[in-house]
Short mmCIF file of C-alpha atoms in Angstrom, two decimals:
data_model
loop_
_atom_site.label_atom_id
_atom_site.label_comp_id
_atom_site.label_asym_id
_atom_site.label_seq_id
_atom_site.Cartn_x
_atom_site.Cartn_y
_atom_site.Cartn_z
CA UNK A 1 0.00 0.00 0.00
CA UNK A 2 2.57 2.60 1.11
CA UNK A 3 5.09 1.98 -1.87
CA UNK A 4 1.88 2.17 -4.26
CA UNK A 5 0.56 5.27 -3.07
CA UNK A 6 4.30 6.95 -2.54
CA UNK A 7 5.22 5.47 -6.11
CA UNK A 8 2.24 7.08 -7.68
CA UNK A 9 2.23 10.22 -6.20
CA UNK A 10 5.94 11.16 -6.19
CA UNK A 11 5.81 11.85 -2.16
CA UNK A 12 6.64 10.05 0.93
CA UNK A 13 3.14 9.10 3.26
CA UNK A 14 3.39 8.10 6.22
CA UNK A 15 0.99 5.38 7.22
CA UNK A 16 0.57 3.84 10.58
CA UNK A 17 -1.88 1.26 12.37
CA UNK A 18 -4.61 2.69 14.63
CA UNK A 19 -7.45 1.14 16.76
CA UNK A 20 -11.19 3.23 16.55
CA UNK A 21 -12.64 0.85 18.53
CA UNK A 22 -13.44 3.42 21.50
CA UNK A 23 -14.84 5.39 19.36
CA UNK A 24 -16.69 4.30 16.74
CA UNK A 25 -19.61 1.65 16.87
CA UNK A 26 -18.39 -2.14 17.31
CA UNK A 27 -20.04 -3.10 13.30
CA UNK A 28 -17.13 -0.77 11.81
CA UNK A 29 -14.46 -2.43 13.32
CA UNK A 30 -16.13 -5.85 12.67
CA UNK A 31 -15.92 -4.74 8.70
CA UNK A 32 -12.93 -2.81 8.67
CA UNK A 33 -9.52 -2.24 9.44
CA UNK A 34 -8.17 1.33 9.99
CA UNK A 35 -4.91 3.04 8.68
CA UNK A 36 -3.66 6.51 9.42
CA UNK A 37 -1.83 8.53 6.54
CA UNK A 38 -0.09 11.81 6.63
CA UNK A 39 1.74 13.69 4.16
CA UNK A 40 3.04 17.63 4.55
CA UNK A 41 0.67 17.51 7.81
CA UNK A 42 -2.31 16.44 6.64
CA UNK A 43 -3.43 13.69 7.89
CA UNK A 44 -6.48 11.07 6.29
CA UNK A 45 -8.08 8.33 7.40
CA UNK A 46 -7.41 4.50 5.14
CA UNK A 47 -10.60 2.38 6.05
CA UNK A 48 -9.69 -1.14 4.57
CA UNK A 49 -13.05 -3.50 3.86
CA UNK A 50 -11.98 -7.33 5.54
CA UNK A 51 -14.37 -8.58 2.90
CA UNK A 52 -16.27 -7.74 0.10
CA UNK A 53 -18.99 -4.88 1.04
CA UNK A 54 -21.40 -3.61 -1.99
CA UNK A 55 -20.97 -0.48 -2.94
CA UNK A 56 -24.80 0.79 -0.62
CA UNK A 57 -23.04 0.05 1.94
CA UNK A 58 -19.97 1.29 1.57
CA UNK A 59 -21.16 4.84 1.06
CA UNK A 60 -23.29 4.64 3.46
CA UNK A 61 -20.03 3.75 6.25
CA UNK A 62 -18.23 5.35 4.38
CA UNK A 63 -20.69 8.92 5.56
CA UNK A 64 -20.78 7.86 8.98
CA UNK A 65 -16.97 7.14 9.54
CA UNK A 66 -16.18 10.58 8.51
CA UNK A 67 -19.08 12.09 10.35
CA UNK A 68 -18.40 10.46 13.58
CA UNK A 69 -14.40 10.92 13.46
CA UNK A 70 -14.12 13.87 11.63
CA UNK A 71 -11.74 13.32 9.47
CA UNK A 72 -11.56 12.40 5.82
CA UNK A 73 -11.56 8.87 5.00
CA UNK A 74 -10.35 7.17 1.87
CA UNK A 75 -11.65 3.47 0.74
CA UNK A 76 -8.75 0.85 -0.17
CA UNK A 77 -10.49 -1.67 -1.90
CA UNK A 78 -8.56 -4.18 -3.62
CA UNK A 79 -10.50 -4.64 -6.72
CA UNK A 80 -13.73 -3.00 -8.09
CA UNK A 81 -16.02 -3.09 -10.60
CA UNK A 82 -15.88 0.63 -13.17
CA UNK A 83 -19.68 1.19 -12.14
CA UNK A 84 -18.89 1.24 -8.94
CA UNK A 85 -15.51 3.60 -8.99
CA UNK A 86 -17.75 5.89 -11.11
CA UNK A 87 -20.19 5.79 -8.50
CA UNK A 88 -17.59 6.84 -6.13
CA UNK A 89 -15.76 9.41 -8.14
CA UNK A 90 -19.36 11.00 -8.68
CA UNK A 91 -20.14 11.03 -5.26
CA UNK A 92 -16.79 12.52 -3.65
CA UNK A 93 -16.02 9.27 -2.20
CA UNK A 94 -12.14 8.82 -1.55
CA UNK A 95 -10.55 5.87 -2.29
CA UNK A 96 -7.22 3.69 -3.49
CA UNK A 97 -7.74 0.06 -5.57
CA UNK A 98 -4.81 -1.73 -4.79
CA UNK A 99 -2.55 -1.25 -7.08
CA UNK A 100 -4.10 0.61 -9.98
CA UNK A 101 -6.07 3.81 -9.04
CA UNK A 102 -5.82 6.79 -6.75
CA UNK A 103 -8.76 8.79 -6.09
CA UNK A 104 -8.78 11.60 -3.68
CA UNK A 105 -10.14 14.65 -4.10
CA UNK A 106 -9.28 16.32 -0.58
CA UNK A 107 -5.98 16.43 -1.65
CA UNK A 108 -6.59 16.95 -5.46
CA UNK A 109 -5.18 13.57 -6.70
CA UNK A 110 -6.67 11.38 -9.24
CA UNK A 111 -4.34 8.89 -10.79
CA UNK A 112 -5.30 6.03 -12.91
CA UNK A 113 -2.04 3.88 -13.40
CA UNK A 114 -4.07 0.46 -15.20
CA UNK A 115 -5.53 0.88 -18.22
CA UNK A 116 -9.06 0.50 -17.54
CA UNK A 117 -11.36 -1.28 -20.51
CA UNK A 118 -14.17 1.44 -21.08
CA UNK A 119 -18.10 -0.23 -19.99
CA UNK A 120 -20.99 1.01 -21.75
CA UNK A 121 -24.16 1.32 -19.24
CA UNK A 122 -26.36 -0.94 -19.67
CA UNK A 123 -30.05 -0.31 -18.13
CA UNK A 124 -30.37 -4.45 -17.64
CA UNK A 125 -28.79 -7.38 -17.70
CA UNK A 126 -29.16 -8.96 -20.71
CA UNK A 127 -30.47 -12.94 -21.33
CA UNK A 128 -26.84 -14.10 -22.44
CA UNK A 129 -25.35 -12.59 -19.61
CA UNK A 130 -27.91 -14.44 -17.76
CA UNK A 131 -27.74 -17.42 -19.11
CA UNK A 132 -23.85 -16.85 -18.61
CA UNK A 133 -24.00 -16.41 -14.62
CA UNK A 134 -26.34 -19.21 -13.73
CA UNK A 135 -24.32 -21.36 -16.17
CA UNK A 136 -20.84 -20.61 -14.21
CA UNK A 137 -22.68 -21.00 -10.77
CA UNK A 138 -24.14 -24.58 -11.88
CA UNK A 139 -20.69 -25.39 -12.90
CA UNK A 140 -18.76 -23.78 -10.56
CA UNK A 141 -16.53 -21.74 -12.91
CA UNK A 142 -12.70 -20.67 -11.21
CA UNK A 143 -10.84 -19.06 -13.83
CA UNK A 144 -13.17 -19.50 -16.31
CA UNK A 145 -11.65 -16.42 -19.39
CA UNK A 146 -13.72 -14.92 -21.96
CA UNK A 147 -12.13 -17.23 -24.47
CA UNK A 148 -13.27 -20.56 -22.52
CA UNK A 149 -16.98 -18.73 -21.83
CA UNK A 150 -17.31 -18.25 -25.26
CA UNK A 151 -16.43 -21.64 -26.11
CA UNK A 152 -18.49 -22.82 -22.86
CA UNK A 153 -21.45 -20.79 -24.27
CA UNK A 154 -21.10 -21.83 -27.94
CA UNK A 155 -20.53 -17.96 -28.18
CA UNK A 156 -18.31 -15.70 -30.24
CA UNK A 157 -15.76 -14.62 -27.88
CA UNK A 158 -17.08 -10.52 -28.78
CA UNK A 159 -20.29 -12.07 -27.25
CA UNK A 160 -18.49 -13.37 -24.12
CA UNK A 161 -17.10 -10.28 -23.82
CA UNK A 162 -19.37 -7.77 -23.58
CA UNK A 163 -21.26 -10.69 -21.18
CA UNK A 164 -18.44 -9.90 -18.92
CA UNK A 165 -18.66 -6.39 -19.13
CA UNK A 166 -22.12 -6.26 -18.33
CA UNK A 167 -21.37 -8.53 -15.33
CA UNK A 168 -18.81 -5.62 -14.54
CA UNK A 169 -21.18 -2.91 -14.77
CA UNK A 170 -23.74 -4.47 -12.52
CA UNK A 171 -20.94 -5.76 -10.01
CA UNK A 172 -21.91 -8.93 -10.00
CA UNK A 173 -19.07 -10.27 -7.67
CA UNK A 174 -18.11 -13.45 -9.42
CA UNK A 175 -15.62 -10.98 -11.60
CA UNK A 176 -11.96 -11.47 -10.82
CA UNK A 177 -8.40 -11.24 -12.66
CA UNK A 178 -5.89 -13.54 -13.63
CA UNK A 179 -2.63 -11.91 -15.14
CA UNK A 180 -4.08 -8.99 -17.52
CA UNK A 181 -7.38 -11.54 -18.26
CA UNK A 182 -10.75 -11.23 -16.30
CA UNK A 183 -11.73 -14.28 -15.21
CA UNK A 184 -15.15 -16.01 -13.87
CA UNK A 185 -15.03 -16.83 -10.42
CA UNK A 186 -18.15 -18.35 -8.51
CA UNK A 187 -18.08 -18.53 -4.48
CA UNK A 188 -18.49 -21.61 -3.31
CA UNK A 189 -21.28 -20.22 -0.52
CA UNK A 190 -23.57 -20.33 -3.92
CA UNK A 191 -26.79 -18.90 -1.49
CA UNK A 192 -25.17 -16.41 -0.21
CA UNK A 193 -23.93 -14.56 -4.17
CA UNK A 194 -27.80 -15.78 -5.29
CA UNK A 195 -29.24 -13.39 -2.63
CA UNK A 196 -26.67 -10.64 -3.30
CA UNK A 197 -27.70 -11.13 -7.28
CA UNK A 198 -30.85 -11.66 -7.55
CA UNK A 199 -32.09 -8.38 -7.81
CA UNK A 200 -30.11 -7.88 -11.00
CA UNK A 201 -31.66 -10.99 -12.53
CA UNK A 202 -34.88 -11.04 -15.01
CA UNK A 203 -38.21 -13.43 -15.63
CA UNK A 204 -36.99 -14.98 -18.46
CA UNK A 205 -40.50 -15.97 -19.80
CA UNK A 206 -41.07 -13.22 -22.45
CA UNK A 207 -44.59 -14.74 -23.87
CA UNK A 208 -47.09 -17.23 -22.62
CA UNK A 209 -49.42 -19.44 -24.78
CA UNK A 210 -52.43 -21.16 -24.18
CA UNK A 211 -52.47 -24.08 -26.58
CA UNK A 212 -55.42 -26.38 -27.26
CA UNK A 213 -53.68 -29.46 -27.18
CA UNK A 214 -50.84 -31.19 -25.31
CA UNK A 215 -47.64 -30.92 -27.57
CA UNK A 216 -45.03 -32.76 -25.12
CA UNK A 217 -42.39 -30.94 -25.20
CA UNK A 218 -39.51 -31.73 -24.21
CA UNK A 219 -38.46 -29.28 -21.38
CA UNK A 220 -40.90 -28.16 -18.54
CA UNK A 221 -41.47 -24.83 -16.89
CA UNK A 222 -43.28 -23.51 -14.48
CA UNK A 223 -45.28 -25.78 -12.10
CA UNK A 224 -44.71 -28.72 -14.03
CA UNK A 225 -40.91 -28.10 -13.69
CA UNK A 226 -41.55 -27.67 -9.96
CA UNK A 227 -43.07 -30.95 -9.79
CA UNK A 228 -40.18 -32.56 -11.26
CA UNK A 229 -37.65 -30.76 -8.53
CA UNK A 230 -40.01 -31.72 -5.44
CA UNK A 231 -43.09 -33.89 -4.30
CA UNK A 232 -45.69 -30.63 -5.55
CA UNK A 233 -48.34 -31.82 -7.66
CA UNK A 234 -48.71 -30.87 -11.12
CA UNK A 235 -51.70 -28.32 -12.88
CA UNK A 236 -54.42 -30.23 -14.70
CA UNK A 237 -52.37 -29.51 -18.19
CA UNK A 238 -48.76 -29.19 -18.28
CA UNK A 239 -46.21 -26.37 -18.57
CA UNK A 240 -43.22 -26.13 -21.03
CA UNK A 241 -40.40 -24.13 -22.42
CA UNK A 242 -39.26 -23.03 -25.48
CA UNK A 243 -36.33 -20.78 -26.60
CA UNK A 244 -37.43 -17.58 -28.42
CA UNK A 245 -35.32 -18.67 -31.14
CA UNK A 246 -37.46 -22.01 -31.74
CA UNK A 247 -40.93 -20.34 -30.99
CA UNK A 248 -42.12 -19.86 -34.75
CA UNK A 249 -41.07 -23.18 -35.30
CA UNK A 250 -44.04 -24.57 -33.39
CA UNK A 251 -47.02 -22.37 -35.55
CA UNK A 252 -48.46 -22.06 -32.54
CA UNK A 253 -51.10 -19.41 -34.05
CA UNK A 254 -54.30 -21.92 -34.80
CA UNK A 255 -53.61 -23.37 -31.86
CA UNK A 256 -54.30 -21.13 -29.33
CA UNK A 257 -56.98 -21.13 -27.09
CA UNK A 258 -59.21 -18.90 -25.14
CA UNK A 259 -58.54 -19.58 -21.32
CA UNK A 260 -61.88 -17.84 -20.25
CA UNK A 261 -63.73 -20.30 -22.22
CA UNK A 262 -61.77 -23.53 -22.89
CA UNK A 263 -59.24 -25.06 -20.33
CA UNK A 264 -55.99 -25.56 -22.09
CA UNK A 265 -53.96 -28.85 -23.17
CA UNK A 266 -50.93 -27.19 -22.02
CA UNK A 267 -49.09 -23.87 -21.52
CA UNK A 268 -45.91 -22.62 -23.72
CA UNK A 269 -43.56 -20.34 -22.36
CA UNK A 270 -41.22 -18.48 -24.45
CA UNK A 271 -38.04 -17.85 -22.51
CA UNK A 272 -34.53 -15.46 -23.68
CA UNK A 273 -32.48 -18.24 -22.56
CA UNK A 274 -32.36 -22.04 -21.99
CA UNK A 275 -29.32 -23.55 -19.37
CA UNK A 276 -28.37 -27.22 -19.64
CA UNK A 277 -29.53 -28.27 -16.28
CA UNK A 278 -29.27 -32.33 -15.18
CA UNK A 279 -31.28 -34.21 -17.29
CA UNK A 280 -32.58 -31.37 -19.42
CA UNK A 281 -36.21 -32.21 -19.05
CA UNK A 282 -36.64 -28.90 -17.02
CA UNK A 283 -35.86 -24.84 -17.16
CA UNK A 284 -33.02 -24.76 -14.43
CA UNK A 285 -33.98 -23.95 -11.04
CA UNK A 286 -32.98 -20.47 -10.48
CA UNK A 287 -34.67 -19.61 -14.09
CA UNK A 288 -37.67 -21.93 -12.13
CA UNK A 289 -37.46 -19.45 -9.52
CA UNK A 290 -37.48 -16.11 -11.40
CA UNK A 291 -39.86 -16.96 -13.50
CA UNK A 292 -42.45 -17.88 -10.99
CA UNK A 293 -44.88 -15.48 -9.56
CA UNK A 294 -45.32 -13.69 -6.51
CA UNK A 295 -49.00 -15.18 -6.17
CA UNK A 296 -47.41 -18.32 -6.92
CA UNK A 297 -44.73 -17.58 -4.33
CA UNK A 298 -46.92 -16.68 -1.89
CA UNK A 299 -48.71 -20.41 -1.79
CA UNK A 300 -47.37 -22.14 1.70
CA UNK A 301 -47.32 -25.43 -0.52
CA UNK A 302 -45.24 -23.54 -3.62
CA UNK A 303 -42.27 -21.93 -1.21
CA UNK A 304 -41.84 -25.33 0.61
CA UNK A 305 -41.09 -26.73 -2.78
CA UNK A 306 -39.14 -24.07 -3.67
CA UNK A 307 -37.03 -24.39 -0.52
CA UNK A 308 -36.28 -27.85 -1.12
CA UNK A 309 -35.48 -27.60 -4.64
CA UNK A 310 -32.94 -25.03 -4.09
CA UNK A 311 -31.71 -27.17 -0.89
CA UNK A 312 -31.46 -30.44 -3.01
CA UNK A 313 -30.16 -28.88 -6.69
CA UNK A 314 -28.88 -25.45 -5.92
CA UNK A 315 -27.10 -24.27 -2.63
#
């Protein structure tokens, strides 16, 4: 840290160990560990994160650390996503990623020293990227390049790429580096990144169909892909998936039914994605999940199964 900082600045810091704990509240010491700086008598604050905070959070200690010591605080965070650092520079929000950038304004200094790859903002996360993520945390991806997601995916490796960037933008924290390559990384506590995620994730049922006849497909969604994960009963008529790209395939036009009249043979779903999942003969269980709704979530009998699918298939 102290060679970093006095390398990319051109001036020597000071930087010594201190202890807040008598005087700020017992969850900041829990989440971080404190450094004093000083350089031509000016002296800063270096709160260092002991593991991965999101970036709420971290402006929000970040406000009450300064508040509460009065004194400006900088961030060192050893990697970050360029959403985030944005987020930071925008807001005033001092801080150092090990290594690479300087940021702080108190004392004028803004020093990039990596060259940074430029994201565009994106207002959601796509279906590839999607499909991308819940494919590396059913497989468990460590290291996993853009050049082996691509060929993971069956994807051009531009694809793959602006998959990762996306993942960047968002901060999805599975994003890490190896050398000068960005690299897939998935935790192995897989419930604990799902709850930290899954407010960046989409339905991925686009269209639903009521069809007059059973077709037997091949894959299942909805409730009938719940009753294959757990010991819930199945609807009257069954539930399937198909890929948008396969839709038209099925003319599905003269066969569509009017559910406030007739009771349907069975229920299409066209979904933006499709993971291989087990045997194949159902939409993956986090895709399950999303694409369920919150009526359907709300059912005592429907989160039980839930619960035990994830328990059994998932986490």
């Amino acid at each position: 840290m102290k060679e970093f900082i006095e390398k990319s600045i051109g001036m020597e810091v000071d930087i010594k160990d201190i202890d807040y704990n008598g005087r700020l509240p017992m969850i900041y010491s829990s989440l971080y560990d404190f450094k004093i700086a000083s350089m031509h008598n000016i002296e800063w604050l270096i709160a260092i994160p002991k593991e991965k905070i999101n970036l709420a959070q971290l402006r929000k200690n970040h406000r009450q650390i300064e508040k509460l010591l009065d004194m400006r605080c900088a961030l060192y965070i050893k990697n970050t996503s360029t959403y985030s650092k944005n987020a930071m520079i925008a807001d005033g929000i001092p801080f150092i990623v090990e290594d690479k950038e300087i940021y702080l304004p108190f004392l004028g200094i803004l020093l990039n020293s990596a060259r940074e790859r430029t994201i565009k903002p994106v207002q959601r996360i796509s279906f590839l990227t999607q499909k991308m993520i819940l494919t590396a945390i059913y497989e468990k991806w460590n290291g996993i390049t853009v050049t082996k997601a691509a060929e993971q995916l069956d994807i051009t490796k531009m694809s793959a790429s602006r998959c990762f960037d996306e993942i960047d933008f968002f901060d999805i924290p599975i994003l890490g580096t190896k050398g000068k390559s960005r690299v897939i990384n998935v935790s192995d506590d897989i419930k604990e990144l799902w709850n930290s995620i899954e407010v960046y994730m989409r339905n991925p049922v686009i269209n639903i169909f009521y069809i007059n006849d059973n077709l037997n497909l091949p894959v299942f969604g909805g409730m009938s892909a719940l009753a294959e994960y757990s010991m819930i009963s199945d609807n009257k008529y069954p539930t399937y998936v198909v890929a948008k790209k396969d839709i038209k395939d099925l003319a599905l036009k003269d066969r569509l039914v009017d559910i406030k009249k007739d009771e349907p043979g069975c229920i299409i779903q066209e979904v933006g994605y499709v993971v291989s999942f087990g045997k194949g003969d159902a939409i993956d269980p986090l895709s399950l999940l999303l694409s369920l709704s919150d009526n359907e979530k709300a059912d005592e009998r429907i989160e039980i199964s839930i619960r035990e699918m994830l328990e059994e298939y998932v986490w």
